[in-house]
């Protein structure tokens, strides 16, 4: 009761009084949730009234929100030099009980990432996003970081990756975000990344396989494989295999594979309906950039489906995501024709991150 009195919450009516064993908490976004210490569970609805609540207004003058080593939010009163785990604004909450709309009603082309993640608290969660220095990857990493997650940007170009980290920290200086080297075109780099990540001794709750190459001229990687196939599929396949034990130990965990609707416009089987390995990593004479991209995206779909079948019983789910038709990103940068096409289509494309969060099941 002393803590309640200090936060100004001791004078409550019987309707809002919590049952024994319950505690009221807030997220960084100002949403109220309730922790049941007896059953070790949390929920958004008040255990008595069934109402959802959110905080109204900013923190009082002299107060600051912090996060402890366990990821729990607490509040510092700098004027009186005291701390409390109770949000001082809890005395001024407002009800939030909208009728539950469908996903189609809730989100549209103008929806922002912050609107989709409103009320979500990823404090204590560890997220790895490949290709996170620009485009969908950057927006995904930023959104997770601004909602409390510890985010690792797994990128080939560390200069651009560090710039991306700085941009995120510029929006919230307390964001837990860092960059690590990962070059999917080199399987040894994938192995080194996995080893370095495991050395951190942290869990892995979300792995977003986002990095991709598009419209590349034909080339072979140092591993002797066609570049589009290795970067878009095989590198991620190997990464998931190396981190599979960490994902299972961190369950519930999720793998999100960014694919494309273009996977429908190709095939990887021969005339006998058997897998044709020569189509996965074609020779220069048999190479067409768009077809190579489509095949790599088909591999993404097949991989994600099989991964979910194998790991979901162990608490690890896998989702393949189509981020949106003609969505504007930096994938087109390797050929001027695609750059022109994407530029003309940009006014009609969806926000990079909003569609991704909806379809991956992370919202």
PDB file of C-alpha atoms in Angstrom, residues 34 90 144 175-176 225 276 291 311 323 360:
ATOM      1  CA  UNK A  34      -2.258  -6.749 -15.578  1.00  0.00           C
ATOM      2  CA  UNK A  90      -2.163   5.323 -13.445  1.00  0.00           C
ATOM      3  CA  UNK A 144      11.186  -3.486 -32.686  1.00  0.00           C
ATOM      4  CA  UNK A 175      17.138   1.723 -27.561  1.00  0.00           C
ATOM      5  CA  UNK A 176      19.039  -1.566 -27.292  1.00  0.00           C
ATOM      6  CA  UNK A 225      27.060 -20.846 -56.165  1.00  0.00           C
ATOM      7  CA  UNK A 276      16.268 -29.797 -60.823  1.00  0.00           C
ATOM      8  CA  UNK A 291      13.726 -15.959 -62.939  1.00  0.00           C
ATOM      9  CA  UNK A 311       9.911 -26.819 -35.232  1.00  0.00           C
ATOM     10  CA  UNK A 323       5.644  -7.630 -48.261  1.00  0.00           C
ATOM     11  CA  UNK A 360       4.228 -11.931 -40.402  1.00  0.00           C
TER      12      UNK A 360
END
